[in-house]
PDB file of C-alpha atoms in Angstrom:
ATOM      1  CA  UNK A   1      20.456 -33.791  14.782  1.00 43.00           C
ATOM      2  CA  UNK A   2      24.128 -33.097  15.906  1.00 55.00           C
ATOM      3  CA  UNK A   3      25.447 -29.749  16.948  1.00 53.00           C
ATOM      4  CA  UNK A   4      27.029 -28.899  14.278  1.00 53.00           C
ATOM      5  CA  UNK A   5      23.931 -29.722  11.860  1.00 57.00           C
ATOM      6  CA  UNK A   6      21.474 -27.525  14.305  1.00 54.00           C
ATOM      7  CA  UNK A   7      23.440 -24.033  14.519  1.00 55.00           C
ATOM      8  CA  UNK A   8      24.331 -24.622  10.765  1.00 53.00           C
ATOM      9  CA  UNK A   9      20.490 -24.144  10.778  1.00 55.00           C
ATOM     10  CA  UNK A  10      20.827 -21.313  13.414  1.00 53.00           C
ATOM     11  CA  UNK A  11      23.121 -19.542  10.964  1.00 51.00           C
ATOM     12  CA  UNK A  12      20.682 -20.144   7.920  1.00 51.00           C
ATOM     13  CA  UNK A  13      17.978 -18.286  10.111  1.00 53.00           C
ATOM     14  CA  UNK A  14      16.990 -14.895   8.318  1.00 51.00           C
ATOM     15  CA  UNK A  15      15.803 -12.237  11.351  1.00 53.00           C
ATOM     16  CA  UNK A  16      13.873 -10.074   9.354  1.00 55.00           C
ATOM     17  CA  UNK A  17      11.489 -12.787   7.917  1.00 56.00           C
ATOM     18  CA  UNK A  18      10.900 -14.140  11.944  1.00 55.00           C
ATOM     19  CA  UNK A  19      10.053 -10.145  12.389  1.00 53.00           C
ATOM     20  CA  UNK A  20       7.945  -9.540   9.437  1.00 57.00           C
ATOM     21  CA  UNK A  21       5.685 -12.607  10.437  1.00 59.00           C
ATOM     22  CA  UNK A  22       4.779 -11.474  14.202  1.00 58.00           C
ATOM     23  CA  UNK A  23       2.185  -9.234  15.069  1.00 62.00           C
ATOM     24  CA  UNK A  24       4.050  -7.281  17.522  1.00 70.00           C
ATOM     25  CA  UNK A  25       7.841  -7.091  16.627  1.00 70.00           C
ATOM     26  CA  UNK A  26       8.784  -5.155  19.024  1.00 70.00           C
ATOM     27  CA  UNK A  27       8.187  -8.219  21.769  1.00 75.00           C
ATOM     28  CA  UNK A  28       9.712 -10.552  18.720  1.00 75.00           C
ATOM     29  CA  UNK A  29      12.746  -9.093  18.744  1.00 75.00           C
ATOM     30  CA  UNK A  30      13.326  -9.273  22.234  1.00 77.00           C
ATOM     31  CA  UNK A  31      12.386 -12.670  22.136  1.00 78.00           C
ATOM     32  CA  UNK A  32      14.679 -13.452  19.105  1.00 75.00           C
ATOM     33  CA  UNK A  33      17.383 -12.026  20.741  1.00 77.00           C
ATOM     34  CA  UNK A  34      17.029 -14.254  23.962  1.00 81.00           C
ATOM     35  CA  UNK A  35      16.851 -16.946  22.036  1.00 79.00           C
ATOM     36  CA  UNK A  36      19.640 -15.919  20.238  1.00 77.00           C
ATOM     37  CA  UNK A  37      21.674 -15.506  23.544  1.00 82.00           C
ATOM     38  CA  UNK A  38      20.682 -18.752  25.121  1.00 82.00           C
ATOM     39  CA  UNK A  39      22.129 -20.475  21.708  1.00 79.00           C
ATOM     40  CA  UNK A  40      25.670 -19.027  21.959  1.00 80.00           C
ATOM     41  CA  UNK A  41      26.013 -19.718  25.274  1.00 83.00           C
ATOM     42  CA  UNK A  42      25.678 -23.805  23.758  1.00 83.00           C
ATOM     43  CA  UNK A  43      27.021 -23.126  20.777  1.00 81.00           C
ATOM     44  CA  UNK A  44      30.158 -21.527  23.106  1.00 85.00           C
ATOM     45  CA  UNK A  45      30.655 -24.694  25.067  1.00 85.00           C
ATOM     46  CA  UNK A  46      30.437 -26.672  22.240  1.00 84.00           C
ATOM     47  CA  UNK A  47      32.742 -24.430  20.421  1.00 85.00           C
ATOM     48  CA  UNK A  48      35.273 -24.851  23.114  1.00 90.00           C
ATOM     49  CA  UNK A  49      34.813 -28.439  23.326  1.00 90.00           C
ATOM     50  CA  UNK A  50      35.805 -28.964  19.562  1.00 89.00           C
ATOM     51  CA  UNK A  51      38.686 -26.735  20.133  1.00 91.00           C
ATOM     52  CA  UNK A  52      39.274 -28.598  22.682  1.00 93.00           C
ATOM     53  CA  UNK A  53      39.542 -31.912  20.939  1.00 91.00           C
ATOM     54  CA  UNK A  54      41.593 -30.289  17.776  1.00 92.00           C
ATOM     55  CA  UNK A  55      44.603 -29.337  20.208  1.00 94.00           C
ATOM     56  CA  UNK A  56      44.047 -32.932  21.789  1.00 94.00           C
ATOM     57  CA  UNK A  57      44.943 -34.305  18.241  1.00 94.00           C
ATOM     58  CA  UNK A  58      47.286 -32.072  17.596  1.00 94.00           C
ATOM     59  CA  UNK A  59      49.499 -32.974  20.781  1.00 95.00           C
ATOM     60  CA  UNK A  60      49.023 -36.569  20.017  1.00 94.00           C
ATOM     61  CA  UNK A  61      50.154 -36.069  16.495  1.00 95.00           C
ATOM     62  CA  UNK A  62      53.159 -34.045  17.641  1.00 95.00           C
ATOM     63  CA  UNK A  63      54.075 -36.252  20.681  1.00 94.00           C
ATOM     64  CA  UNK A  64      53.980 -39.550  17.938  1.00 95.00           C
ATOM     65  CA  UNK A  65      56.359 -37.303  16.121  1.00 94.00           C
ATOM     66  CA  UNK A  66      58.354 -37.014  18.597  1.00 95.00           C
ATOM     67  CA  UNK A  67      58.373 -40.665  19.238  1.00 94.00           C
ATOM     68  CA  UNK A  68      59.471 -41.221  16.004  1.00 94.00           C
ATOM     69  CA  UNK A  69      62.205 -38.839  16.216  1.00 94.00           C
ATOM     70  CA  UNK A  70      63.464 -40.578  19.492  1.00 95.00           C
ATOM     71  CA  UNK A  71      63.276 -43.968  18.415  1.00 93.00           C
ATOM     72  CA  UNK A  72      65.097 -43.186  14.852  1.00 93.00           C
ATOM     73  CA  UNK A  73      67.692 -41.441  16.956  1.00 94.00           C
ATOM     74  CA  UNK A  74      68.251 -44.482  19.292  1.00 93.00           C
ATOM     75  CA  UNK A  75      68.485 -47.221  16.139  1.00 93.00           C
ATOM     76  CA  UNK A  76      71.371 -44.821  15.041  1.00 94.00           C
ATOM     77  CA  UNK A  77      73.081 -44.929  18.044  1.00 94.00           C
ATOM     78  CA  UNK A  78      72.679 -48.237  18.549  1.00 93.00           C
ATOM     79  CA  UNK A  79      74.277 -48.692  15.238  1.00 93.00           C
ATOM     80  CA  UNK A  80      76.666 -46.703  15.723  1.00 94.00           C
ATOM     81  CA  UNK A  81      77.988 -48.556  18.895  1.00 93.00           C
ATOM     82  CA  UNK A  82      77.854 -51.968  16.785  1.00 92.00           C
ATOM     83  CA  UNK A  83      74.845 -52.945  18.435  1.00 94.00           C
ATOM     84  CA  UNK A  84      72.560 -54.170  15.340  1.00 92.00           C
ATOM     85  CA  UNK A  85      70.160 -55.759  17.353  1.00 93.00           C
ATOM     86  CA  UNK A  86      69.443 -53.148  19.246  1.00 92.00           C
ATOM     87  CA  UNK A  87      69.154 -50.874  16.365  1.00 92.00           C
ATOM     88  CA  UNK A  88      66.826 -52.997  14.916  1.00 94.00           C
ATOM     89  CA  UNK A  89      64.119 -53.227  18.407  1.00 94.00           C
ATOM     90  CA  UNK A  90      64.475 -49.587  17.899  1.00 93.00           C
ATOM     91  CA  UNK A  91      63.638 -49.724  14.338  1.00 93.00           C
ATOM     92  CA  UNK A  92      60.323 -51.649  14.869  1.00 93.00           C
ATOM     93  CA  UNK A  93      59.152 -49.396  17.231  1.00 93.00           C
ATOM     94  CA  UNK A  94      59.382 -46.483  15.422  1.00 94.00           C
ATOM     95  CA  UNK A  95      57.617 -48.576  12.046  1.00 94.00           C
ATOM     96  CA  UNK A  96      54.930 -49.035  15.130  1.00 93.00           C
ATOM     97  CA  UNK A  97      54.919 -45.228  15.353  1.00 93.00           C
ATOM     98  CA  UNK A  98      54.582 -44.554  11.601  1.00 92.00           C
ATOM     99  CA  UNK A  99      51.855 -46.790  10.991  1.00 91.00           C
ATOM    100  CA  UNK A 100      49.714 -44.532  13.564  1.00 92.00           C
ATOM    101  CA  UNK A 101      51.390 -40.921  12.282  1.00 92.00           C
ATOM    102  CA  UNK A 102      48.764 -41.502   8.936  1.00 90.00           C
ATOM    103  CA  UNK A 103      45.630 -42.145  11.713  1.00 92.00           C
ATOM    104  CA  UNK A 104      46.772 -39.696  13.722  1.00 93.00           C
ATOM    105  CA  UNK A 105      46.576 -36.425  11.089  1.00 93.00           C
ATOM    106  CA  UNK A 106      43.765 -37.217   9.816  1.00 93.00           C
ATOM    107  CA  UNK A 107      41.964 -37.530  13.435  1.00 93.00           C
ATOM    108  CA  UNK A 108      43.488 -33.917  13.720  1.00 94.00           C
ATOM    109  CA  UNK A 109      42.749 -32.454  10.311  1.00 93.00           C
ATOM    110  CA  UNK A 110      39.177 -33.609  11.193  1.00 93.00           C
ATOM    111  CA  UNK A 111      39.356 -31.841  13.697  1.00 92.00           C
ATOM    112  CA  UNK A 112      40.581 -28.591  12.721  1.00 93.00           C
ATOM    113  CA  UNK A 113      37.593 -28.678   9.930  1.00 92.00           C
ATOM    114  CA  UNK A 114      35.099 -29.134  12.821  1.00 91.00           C
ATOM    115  CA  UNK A 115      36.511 -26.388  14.794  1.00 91.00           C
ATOM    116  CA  UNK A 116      36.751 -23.955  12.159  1.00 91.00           C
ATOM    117  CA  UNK A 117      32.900 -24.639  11.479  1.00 89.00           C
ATOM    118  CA  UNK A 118      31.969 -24.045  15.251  1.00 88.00           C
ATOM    119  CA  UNK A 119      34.168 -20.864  15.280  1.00 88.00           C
ATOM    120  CA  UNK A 120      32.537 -19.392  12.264  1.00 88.00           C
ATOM    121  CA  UNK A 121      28.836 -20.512  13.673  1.00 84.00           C
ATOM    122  CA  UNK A 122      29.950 -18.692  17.009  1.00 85.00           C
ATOM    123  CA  UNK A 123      30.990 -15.602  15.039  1.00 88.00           C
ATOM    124  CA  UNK A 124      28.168 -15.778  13.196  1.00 85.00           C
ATOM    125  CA  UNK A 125      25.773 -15.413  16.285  1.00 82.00           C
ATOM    126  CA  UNK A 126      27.992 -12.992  18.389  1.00 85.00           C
ATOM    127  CA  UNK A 127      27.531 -10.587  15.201  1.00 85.00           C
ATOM    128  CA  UNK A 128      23.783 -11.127  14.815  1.00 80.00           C
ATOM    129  CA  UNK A 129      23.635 -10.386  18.680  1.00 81.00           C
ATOM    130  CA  UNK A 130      25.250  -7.211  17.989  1.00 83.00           C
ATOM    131  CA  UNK A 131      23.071  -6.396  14.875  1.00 81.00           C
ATOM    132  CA  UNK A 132      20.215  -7.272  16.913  1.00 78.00           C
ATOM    133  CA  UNK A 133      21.170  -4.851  19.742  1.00 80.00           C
ATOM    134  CA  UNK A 134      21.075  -2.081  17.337  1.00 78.00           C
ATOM    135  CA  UNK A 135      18.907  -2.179  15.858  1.00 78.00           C
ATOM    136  CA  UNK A 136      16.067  -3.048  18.548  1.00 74.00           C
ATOM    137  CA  UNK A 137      16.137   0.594  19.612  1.00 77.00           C
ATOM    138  CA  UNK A 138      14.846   1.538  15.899  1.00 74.00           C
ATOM    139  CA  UNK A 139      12.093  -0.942  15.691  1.00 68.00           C
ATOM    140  CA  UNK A 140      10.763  -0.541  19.204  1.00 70.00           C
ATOM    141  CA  UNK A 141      10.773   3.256  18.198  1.00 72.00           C
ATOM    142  CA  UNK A 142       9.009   2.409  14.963  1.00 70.00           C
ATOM    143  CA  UNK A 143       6.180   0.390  16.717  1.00 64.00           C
ATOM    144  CA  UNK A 144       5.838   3.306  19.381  1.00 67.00           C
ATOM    145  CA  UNK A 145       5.091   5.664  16.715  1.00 70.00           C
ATOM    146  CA  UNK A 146       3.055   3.005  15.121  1.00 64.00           C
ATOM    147  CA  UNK A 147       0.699   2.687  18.285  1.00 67.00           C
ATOM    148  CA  UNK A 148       0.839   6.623  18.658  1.00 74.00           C
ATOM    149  CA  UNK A 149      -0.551   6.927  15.318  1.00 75.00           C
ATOM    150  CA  UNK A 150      -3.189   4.304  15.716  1.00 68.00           C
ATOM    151  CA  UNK A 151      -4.377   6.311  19.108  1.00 72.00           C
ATOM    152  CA  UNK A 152      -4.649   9.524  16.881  1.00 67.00           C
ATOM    153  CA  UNK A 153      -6.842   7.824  14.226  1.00 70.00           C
ATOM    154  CA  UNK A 154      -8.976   6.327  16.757  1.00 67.00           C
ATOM    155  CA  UNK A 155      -9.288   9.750  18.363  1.00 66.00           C
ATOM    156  CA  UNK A 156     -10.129  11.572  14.674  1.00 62.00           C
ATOM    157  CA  UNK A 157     -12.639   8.567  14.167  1.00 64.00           C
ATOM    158  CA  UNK A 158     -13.924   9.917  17.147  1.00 57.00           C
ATOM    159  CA  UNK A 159     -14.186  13.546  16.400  1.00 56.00           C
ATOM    160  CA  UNK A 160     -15.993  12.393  12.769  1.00 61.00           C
ATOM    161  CA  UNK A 161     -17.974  10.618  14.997  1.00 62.00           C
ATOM    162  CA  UNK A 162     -18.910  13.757  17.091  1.00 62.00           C
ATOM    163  CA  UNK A 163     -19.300  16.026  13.693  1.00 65.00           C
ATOM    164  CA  UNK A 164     -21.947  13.044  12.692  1.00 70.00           C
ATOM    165  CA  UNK A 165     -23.710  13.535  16.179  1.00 64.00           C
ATOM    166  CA  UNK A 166     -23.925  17.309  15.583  1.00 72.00           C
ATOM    167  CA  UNK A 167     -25.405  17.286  11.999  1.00 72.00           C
ATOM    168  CA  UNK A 168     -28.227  14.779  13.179  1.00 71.00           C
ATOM    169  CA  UNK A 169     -28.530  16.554  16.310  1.00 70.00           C
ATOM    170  CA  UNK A 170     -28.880  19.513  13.897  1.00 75.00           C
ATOM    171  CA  UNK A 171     -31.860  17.436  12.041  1.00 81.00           C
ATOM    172  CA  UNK A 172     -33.534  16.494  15.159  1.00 77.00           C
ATOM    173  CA  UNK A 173     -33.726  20.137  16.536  1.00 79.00           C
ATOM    174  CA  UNK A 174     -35.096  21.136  13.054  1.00 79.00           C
ATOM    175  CA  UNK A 175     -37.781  18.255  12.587  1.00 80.00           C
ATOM    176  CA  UNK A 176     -38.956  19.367  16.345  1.00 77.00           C
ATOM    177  CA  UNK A 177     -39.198  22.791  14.917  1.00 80.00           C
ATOM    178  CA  UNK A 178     -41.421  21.731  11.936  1.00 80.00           C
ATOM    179  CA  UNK A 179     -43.718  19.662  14.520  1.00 81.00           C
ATOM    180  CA  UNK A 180     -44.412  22.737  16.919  1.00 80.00           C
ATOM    181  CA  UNK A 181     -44.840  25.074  13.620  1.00 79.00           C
ATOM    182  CA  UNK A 182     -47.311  22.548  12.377  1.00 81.00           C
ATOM    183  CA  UNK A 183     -48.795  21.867  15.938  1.00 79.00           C
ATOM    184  CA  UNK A 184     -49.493  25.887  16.398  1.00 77.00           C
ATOM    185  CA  UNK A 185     -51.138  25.951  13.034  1.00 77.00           C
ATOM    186  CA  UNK A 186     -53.679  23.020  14.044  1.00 77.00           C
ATOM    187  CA  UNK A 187     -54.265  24.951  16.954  1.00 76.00           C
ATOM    188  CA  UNK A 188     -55.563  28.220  14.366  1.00 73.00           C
ATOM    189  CA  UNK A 189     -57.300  25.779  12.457  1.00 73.00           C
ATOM    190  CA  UNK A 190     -59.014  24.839  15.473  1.00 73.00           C
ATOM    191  CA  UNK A 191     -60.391  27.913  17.237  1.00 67.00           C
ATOM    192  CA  UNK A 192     -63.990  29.207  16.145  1.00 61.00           C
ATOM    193  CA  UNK A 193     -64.251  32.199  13.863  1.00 60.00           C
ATOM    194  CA  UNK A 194     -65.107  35.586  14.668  1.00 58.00           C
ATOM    195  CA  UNK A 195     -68.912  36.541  14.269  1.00 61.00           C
ATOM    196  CA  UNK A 196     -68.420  40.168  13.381  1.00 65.00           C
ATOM    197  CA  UNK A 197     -72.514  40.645  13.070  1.00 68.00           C
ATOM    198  CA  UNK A 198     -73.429  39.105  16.376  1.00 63.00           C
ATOM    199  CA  UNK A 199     -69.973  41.833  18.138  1.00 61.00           C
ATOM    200  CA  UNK A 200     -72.262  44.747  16.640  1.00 64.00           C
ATOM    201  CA  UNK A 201     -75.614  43.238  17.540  1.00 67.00           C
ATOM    202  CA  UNK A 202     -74.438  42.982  21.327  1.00 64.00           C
ATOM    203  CA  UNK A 203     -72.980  46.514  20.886  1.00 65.00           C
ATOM    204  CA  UNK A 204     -76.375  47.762  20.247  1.00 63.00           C
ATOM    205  CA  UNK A 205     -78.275  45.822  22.286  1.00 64.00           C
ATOM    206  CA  UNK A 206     -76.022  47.272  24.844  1.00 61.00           C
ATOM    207  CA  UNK A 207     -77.189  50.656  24.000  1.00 60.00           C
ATOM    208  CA  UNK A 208     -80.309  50.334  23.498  1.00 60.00           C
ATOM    209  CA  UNK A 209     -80.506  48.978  27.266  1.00 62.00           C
ATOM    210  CA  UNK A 210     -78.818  52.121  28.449  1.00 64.00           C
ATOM    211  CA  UNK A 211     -81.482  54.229  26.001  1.00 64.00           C
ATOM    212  CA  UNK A 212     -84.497  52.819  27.986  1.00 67.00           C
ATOM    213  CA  UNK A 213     -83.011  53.022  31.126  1.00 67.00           C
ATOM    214  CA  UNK A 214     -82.434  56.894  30.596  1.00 74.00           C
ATOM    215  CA  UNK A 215     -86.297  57.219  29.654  1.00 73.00           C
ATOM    216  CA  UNK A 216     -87.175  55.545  32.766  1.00 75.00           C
ATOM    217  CA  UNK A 217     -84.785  57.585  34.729  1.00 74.00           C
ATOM    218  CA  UNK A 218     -86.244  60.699  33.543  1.00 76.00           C
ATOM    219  CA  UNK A 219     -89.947  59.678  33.531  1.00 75.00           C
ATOM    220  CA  UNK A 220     -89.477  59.171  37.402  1.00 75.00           C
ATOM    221  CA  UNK A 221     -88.288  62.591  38.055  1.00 75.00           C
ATOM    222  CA  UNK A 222     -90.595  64.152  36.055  1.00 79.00           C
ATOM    223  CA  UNK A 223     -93.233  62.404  38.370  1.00 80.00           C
ATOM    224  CA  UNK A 224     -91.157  63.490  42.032  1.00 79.00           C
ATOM    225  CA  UNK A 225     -91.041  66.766  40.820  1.00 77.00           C
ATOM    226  CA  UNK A 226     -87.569  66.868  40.458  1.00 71.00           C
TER     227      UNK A 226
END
């Protein structure tokens, strides 16, 4: 592919559909725009090149003219001093010199069309540069906030997470509550009842014990004398 038929592609290039297929555009755009760089600087050299060769033709197309001029100017002279012959070796040389004036112009009008396309491709890219340039500062911004955000729904995900943790924590505490409710009853299920007829039948046995031992107590002192 020639140079002109590669940055005719360059200039085809849309930026904002190489940015909307990247996954981070911030680091695309940078990258576009080196890439960007690195193609003026050929498409530069070529440029000048061209231009080079367009005022190459154009001086060789001027200095035939000239040439032509001169030689048309001598035949007349020549003439003009009554020498014919001479007049006509000038004469064929300048015929020699209008046969190439047709090759020539078009060599040069070529040219001109070729550097006209490499000006226009080198325009093209100096003034996507400087679109590129300003507007970087707006999408790295927009990513930035883009991250920013992401960080502050990953932190709320968090905190939902954390409200989640409470309410079974919440569950947990109760369920341990209904196992120690259900544990104490077991243990009132468990203990032995309360005999209320033996408690009275131990009171009086109790005092019928003391009863006997006040009879004895008083039988003996009734026997001392006392």
């Amino acid at each position: 592919m020639g140079i002109l038929d590669r940055f005719t592609d360059i200039i085809k290039a849309n930026i904002n559909d190489l940015l909307d297929k990247c996954e981070d555009p911030a680091k695309m755009i940078d990258q576009y725009l080196r890439n960007l760089t690195e193609d003026l600087a050929e498409v530069k050299q070529e440029t000048a090149g061209v231009m080079a060769e367009e005022k190459r033709t154009k001086r060789l197309v001027d200095e035939n003219a000239a040439e032509v001029a001169k030689y048309d100017d001598l035949a007349r002279k020549a003439l003009a001093a009554g020498n014919e012959a001479d007049a006509r070796t000038f004469l064929a040389k300048k015929q020699q010199l209008d046969a190439r004036t047709a090759s020539l112009q078009e060599s040069y009008e070529a040219a001109c069309a070729n550097a006209a396309k490499m000006r226009q491709m080198y325009d093209k890219l100096v003034s996507d540069i400087e679109e590129l340039n300003g507007r970087r500062d707006a999408v790295k911004a927009k990513v930035a906030v883009a991250k920013t955000q992401d960080k502050v729904n990953d932190i709320a995900s968090g905190v939902d997470k954390s409200a989640e943790a409470m309410g079974a924590f919440a569950r947990m505490e109760a369920k341990a509550d209904g196992m120690l409710d259900r544990s104490n009853a077991m243990s009132e299920l468990n203990a032995k009842p309360v005999d209320d007829a033996a408690a009275l039948e131990a009171k009086y046995a109790a005092a019928g014990n003391d009863a006997a031992v006040e009879d004895e107590l008083a039988k003996l002192k009734a026997e001392m004398g006392l």
